[in-house]
Short mmCIF file of C-alpha atoms in Angstrom, two decimals:
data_model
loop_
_atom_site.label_atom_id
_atom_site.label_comp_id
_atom_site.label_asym_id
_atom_site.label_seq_id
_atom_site.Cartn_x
_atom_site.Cartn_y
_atom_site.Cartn_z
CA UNK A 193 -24.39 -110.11 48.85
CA UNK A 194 -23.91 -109.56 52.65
CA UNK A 195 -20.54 -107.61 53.47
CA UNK A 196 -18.73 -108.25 56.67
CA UNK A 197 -15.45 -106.76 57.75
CA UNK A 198 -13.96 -109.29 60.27
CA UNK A 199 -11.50 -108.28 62.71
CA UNK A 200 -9.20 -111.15 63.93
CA UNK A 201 -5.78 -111.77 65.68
CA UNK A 202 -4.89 -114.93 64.92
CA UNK A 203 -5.70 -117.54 62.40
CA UNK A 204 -9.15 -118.46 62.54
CA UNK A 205 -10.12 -122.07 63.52
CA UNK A 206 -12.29 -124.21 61.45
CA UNK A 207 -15.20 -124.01 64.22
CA UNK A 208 -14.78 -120.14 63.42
CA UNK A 209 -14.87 -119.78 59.80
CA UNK A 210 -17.78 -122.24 60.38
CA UNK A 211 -19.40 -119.97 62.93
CA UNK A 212 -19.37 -116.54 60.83
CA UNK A 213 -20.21 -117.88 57.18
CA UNK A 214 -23.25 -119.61 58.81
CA UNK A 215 -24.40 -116.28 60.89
CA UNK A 216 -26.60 -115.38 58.08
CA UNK A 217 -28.10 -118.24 56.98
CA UNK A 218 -27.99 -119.26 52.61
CA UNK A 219 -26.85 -115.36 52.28
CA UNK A 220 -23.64 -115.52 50.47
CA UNK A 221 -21.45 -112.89 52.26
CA UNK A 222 -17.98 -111.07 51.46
CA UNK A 223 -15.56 -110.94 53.94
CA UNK A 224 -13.02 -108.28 54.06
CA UNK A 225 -10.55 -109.49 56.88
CA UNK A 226 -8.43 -107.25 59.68
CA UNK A 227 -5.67 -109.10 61.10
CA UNK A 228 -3.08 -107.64 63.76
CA UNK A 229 -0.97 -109.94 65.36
CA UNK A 230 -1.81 -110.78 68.95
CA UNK A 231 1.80 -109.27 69.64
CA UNK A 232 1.49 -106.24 68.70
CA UNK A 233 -2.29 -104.92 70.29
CA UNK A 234 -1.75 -105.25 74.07
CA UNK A 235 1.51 -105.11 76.20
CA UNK A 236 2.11 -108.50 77.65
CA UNK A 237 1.07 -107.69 81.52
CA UNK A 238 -2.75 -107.64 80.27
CA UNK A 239 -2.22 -110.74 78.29
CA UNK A 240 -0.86 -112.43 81.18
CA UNK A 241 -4.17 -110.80 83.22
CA UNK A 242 -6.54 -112.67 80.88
CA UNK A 243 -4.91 -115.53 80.98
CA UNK A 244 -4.99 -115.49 84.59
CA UNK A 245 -8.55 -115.02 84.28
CA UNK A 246 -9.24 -117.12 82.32
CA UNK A 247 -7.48 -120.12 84.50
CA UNK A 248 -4.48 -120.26 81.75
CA UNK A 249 -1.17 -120.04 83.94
CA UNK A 250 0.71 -122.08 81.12
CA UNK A 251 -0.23 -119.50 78.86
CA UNK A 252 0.64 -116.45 81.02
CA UNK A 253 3.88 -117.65 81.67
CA UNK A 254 4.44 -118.01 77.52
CA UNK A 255 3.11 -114.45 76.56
CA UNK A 256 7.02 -113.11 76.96
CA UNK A 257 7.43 -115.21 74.21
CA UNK A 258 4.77 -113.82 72.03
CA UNK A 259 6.23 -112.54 68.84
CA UNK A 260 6.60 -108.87 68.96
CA UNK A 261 7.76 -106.54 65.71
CA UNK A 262 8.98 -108.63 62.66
CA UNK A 263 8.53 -111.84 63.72
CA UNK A 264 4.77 -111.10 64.76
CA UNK A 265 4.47 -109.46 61.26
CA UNK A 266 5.48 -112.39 59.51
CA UNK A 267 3.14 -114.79 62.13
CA UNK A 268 0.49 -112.43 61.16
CA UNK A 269 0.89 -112.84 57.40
CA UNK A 270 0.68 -116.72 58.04
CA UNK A 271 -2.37 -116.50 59.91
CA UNK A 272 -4.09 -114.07 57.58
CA UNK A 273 -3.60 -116.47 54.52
CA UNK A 274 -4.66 -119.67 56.74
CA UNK A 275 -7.90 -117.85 57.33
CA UNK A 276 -8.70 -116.18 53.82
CA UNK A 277 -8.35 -119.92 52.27
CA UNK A 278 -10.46 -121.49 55.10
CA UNK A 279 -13.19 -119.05 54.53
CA UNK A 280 -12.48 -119.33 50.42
CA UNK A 281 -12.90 -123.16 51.16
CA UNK A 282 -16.80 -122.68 53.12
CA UNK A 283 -17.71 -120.69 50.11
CA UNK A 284 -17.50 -117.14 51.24
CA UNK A 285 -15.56 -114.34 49.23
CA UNK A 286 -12.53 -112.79 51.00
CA UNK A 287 -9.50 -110.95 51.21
CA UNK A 288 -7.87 -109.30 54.03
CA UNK A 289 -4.74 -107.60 55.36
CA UNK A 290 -2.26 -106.90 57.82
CA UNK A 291 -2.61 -104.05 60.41
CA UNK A 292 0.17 -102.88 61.69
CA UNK A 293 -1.11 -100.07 63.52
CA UNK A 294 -3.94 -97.94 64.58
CA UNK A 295 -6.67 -100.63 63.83
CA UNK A 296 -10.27 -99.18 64.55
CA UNK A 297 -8.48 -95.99 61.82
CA UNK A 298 -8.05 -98.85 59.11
CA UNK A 299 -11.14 -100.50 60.27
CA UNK A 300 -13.03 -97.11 59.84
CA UNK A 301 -11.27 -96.80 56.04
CA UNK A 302 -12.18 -100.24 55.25
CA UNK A 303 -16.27 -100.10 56.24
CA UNK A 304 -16.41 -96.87 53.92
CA UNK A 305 -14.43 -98.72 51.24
CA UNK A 306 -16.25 -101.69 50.41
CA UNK A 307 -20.02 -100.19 52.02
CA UNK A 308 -19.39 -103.10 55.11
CA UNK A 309 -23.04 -103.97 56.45
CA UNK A 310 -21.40 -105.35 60.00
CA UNK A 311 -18.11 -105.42 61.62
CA UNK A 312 -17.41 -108.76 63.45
CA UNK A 313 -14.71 -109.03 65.88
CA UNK A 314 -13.85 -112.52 66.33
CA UNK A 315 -11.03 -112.65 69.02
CA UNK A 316 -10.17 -114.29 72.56
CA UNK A 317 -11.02 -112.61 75.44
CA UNK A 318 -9.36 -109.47 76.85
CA UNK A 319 -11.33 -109.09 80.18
CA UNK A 320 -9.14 -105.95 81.36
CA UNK A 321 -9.86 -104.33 77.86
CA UNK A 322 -13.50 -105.15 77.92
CA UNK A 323 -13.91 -104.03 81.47
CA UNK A 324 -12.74 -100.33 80.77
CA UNK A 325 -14.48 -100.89 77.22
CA UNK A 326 -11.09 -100.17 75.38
CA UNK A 327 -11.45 -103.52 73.22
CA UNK A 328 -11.89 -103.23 69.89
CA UNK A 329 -15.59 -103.54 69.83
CA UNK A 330 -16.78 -101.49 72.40
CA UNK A 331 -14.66 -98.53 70.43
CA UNK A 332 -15.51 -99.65 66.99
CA UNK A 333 -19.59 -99.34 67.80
CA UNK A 334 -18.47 -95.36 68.21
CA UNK A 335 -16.75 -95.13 65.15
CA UNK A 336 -17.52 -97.15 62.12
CA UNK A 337 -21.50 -96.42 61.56
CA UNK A 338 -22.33 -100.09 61.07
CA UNK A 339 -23.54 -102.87 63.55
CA UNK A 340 -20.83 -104.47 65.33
CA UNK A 341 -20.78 -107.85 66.45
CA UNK A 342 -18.16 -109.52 69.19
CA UNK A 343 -17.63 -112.67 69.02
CA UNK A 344 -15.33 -115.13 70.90
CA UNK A 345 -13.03 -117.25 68.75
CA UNK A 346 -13.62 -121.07 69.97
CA UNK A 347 -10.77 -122.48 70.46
CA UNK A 348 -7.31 -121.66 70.43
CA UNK A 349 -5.62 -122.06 66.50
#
């Protein structure tokens, strides 16, 4: 069985769980899933950037209302069990957990704790991040020892 740690955000869409339990073809594949609320990883001026970039003004207007703290906690847990039973329902194994902080630290714990063969990180785009190569992918591939993969969620959930 194929092991993939999957670092998300937000509640995956079905186009998503479809995309990364069909990456590797009849394999069946565990997935041991990261989420940390959108709310909690970047301070809102560089969520407001990308959605500027990315032609969203409606959605750069909303990210003061992005739940921050408890409230994004409690989004988070939503999303996390939305996703575990979508990817449950395609026939994949998972389970998963909240990150509060310090995610590429738990994401480093987690490949060593269940032998991951890949990281995937499955999130929208974060153009300022990825410019500077401060998103989570570009600093996982120096720390975990495993390929990492970034993916693009496709559409918003």
């Amino acid at each position: 069985m194929f092991t993939s740690v999957l670092m998300i955000e937000k509640a995956l869409t079905s186009a998503d769980v479809e995309f990364v339990t069909t990456l590797h073809g009849e394999e069946r594949v565990s997935f041991h899933v990261l989420l940390q609320p959108r709310g909690e990883q970047a301070d809102r001026l560089l969520r407001a950037i990308d959605d500027i970039a990315l032609g969203e003004l409606d959605e750069a207007v909303r990210e003061g209302k992005t739940p921050e703290g408890e409230e994004a906690m409690s989004t988070g847990e939503r999303a996390l069990e939305v996703s575990l039973t979508a990817l449950r329902a395609a026939g994949a194994q998972a389970e998963g957990r909240l990150l509060e902080d310090h995610p590429l630290d738990a994401l480093k714990a987690v490949v060593d704790e269940v032998g991951a063969d890949e990281v995937i990180v499955l999130t929208d785009p974060h153009y300022v991040e990825e410019f500077f190569h401060r998103d989570w992918a570009s600093r996982a591939r120096h720390k975990v020892g495993v390929p990492v993969l970034k993916l693009f969620s496709h559409s918003k959930a």
